[in-house]
Tab-separated table of N, CA and C in Angstrom:
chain	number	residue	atom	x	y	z
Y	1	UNK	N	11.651	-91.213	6.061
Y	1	UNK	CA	10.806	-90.422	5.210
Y	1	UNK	C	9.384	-90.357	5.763
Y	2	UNK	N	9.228	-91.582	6.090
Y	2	UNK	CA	7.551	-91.311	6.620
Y	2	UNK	C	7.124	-92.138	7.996
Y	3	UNK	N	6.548	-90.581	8.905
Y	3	UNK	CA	6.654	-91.216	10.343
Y	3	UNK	C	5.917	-92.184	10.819
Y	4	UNK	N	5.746	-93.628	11.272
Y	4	UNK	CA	5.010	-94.393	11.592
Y	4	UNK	C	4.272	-94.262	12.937
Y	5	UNK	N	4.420	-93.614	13.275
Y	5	UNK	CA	3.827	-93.108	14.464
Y	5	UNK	C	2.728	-92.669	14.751
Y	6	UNK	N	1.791	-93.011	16.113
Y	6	UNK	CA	-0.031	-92.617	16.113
Y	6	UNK	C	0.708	-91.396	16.678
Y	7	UNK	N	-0.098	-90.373	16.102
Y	7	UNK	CA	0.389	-88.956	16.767
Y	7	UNK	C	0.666	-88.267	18.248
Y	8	UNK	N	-0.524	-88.876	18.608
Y	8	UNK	CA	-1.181	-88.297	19.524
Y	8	UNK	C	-0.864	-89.328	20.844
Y	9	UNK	N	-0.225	-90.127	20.639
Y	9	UNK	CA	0.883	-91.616	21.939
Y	9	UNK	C	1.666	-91.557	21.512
Y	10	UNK	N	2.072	-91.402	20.484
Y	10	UNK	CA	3.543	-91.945	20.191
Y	10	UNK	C	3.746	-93.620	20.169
Y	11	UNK	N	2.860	-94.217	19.398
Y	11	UNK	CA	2.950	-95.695	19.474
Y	11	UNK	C	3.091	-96.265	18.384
Y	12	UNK	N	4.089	-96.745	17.580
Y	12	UNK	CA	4.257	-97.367	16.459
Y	12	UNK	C	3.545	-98.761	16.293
Y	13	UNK	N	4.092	-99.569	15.044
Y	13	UNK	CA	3.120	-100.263	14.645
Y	13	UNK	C	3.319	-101.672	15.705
Y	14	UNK	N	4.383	-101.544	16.752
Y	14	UNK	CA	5.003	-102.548	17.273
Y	14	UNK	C	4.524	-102.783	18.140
Y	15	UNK	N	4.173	-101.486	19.215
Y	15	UNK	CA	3.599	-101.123	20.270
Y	15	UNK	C	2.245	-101.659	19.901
Y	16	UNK	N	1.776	-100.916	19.040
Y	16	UNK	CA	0.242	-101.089	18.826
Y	16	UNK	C	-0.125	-102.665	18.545
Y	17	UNK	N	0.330	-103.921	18.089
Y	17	UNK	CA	0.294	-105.066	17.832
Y	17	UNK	C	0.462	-105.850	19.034
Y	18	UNK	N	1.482	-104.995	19.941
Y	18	UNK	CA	1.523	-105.908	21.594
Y	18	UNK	C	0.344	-105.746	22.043
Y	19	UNK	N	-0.425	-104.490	21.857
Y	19	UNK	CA	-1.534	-104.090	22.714
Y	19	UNK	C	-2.628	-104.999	22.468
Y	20	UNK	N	-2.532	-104.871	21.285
Y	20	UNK	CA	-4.032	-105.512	20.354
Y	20	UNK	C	-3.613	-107.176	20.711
Y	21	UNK	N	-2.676	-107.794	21.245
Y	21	UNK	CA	-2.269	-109.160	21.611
Y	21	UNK	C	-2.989	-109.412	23.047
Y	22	UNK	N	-2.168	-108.316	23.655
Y	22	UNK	CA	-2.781	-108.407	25.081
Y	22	UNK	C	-4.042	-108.383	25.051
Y	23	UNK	N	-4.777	-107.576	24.513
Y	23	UNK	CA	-6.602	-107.348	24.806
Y	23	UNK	C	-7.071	-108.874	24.157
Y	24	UNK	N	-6.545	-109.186	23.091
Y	24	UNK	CA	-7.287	-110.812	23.394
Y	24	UNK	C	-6.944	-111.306	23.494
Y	25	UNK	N	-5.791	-111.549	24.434
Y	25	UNK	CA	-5.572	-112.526	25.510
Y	25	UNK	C	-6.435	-112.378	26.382
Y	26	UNK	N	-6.323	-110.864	27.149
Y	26	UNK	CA	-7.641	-110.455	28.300
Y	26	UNK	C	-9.036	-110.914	28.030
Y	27	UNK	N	-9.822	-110.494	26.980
Y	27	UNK	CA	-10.766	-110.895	26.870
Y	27	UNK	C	-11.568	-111.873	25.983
Y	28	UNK	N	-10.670	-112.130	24.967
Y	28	UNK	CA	-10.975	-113.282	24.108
Y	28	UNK	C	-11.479	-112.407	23.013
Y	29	UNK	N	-11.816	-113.655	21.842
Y	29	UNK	CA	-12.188	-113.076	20.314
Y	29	UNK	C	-13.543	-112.282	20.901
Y	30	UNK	N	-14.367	-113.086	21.108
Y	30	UNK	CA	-16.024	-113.350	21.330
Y	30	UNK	C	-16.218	-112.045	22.190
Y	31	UNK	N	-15.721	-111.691	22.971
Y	31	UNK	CA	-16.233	-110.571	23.933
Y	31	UNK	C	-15.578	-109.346	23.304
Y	32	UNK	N	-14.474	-109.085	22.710
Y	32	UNK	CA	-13.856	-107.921	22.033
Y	32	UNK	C	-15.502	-106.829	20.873
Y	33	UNK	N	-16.274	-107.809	20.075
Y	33	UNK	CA	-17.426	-106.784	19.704
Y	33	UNK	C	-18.646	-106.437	20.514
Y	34	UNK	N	-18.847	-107.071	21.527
Y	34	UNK	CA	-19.813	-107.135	22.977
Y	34	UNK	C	-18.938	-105.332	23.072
Y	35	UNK	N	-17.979	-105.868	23.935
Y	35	UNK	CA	-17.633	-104.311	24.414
Y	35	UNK	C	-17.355	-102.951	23.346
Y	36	UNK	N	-16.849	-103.219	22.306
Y	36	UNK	CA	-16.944	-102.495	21.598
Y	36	UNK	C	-18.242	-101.573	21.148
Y	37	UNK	N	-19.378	-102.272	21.149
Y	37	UNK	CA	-20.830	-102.058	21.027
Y	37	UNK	C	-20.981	-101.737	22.125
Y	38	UNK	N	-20.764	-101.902	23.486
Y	38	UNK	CA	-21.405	-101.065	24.531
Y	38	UNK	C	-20.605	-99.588	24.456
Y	39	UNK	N	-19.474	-99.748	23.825
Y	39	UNK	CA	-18.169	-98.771	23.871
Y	39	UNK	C	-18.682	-97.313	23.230
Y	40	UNK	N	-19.771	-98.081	21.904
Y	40	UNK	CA	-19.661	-96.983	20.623
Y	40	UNK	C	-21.467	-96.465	21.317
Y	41	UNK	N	-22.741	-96.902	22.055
Y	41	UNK	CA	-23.510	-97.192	22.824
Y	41	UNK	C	-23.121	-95.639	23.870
Y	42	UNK	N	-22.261	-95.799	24.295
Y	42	UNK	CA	-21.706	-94.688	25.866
Y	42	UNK	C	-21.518	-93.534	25.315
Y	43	UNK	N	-20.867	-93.884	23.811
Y	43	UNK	CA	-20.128	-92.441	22.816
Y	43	UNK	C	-21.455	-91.960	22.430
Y	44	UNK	N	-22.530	-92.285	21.938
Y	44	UNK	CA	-23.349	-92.079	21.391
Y	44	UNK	C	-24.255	-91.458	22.208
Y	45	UNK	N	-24.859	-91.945	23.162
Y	45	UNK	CA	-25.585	-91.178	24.786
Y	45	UNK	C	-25.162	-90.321	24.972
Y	46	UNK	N	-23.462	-90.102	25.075
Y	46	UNK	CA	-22.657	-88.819	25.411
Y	46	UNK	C	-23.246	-87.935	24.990
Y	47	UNK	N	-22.774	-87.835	23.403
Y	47	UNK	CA	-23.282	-86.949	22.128
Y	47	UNK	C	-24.342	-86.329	22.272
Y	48	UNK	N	-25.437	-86.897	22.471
Y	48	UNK	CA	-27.309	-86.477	22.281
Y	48	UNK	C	-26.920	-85.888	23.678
Y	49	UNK	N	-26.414	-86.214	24.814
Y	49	UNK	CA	-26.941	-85.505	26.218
Y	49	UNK	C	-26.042	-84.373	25.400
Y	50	UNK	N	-24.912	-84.110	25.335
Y	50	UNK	CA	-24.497	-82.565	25.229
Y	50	UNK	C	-25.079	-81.775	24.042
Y	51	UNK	N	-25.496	-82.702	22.878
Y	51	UNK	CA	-26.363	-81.814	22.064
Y	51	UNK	C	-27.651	-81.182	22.654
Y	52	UNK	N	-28.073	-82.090	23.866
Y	52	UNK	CA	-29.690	-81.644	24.289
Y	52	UNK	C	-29.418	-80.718	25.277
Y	53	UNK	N	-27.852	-80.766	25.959
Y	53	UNK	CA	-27.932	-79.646	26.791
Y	53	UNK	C	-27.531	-78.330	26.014
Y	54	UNK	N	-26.755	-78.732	24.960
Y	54	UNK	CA	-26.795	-77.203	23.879
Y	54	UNK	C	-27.739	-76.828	24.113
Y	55	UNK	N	-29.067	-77.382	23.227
Y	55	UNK	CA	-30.088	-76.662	22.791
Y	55	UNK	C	-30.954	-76.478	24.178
Y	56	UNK	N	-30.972	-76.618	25.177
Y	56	UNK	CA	-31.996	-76.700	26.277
Y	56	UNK	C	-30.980	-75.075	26.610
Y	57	UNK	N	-29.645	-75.149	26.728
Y	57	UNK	CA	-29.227	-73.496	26.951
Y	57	UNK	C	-29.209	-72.777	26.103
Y	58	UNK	N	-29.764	-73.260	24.624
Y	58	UNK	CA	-29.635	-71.840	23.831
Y	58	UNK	C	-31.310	-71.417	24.155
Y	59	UNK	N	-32.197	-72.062	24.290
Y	59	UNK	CA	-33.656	-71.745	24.310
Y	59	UNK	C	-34.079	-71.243	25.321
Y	60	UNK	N	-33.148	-71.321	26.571
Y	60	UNK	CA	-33.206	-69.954	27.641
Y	60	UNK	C	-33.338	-68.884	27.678
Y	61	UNK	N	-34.794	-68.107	27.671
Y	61	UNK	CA	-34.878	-66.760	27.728
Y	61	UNK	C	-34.016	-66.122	28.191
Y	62	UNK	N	-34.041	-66.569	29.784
Y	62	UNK	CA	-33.701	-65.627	30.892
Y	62	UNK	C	-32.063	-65.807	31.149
Y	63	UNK	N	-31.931	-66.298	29.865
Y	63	UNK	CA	-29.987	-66.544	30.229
Y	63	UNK	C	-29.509	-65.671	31.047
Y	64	UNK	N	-28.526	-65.204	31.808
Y	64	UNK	CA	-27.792	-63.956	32.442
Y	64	UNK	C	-26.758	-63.361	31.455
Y	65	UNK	N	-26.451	-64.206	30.195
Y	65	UNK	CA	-25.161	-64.284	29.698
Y	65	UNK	C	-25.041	-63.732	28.611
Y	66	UNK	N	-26.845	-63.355	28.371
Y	66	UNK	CA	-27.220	-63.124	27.248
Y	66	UNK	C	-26.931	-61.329	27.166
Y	67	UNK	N	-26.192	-61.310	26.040
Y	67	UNK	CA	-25.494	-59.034	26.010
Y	67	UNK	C	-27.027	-58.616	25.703
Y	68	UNK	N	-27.072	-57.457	26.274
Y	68	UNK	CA	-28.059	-56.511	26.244
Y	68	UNK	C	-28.180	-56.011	24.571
């Protein structure tokens, strides 16, 4: 009746519990919110640079792209 499945992998709740085992094994409790915070940090920089390059190309006079 109801699919347990992440949509977008195809990874049930089984899969997803090995994974989340392995990563702290790899890196331990203590370092898992370190990276996470540099993680959400990279997402966030992303964001503002492509918002600033939006607006730095919409405020282009001399666009070429711009219809007559």
């Amino acid at each position: 009746m109801f699919d347990t499945t992440l949509l977008a992998f195809g990874l049930g709740g089984g899969e997803i519990a090995v994974i989340v085992v392995i990563v702290l094994l790899l890196f331990g409790g203590k370092k898992i919110p370190e990276l996470m915070r540099g993680l959400g940090k990279g997402i966030k920089e992303f964001k503002d640079g492509k918002d600033g390059a939006d607006d730095a190309a919409g405020q282009n006079p001399g666009n070429p792209n711009k219809p007559l």
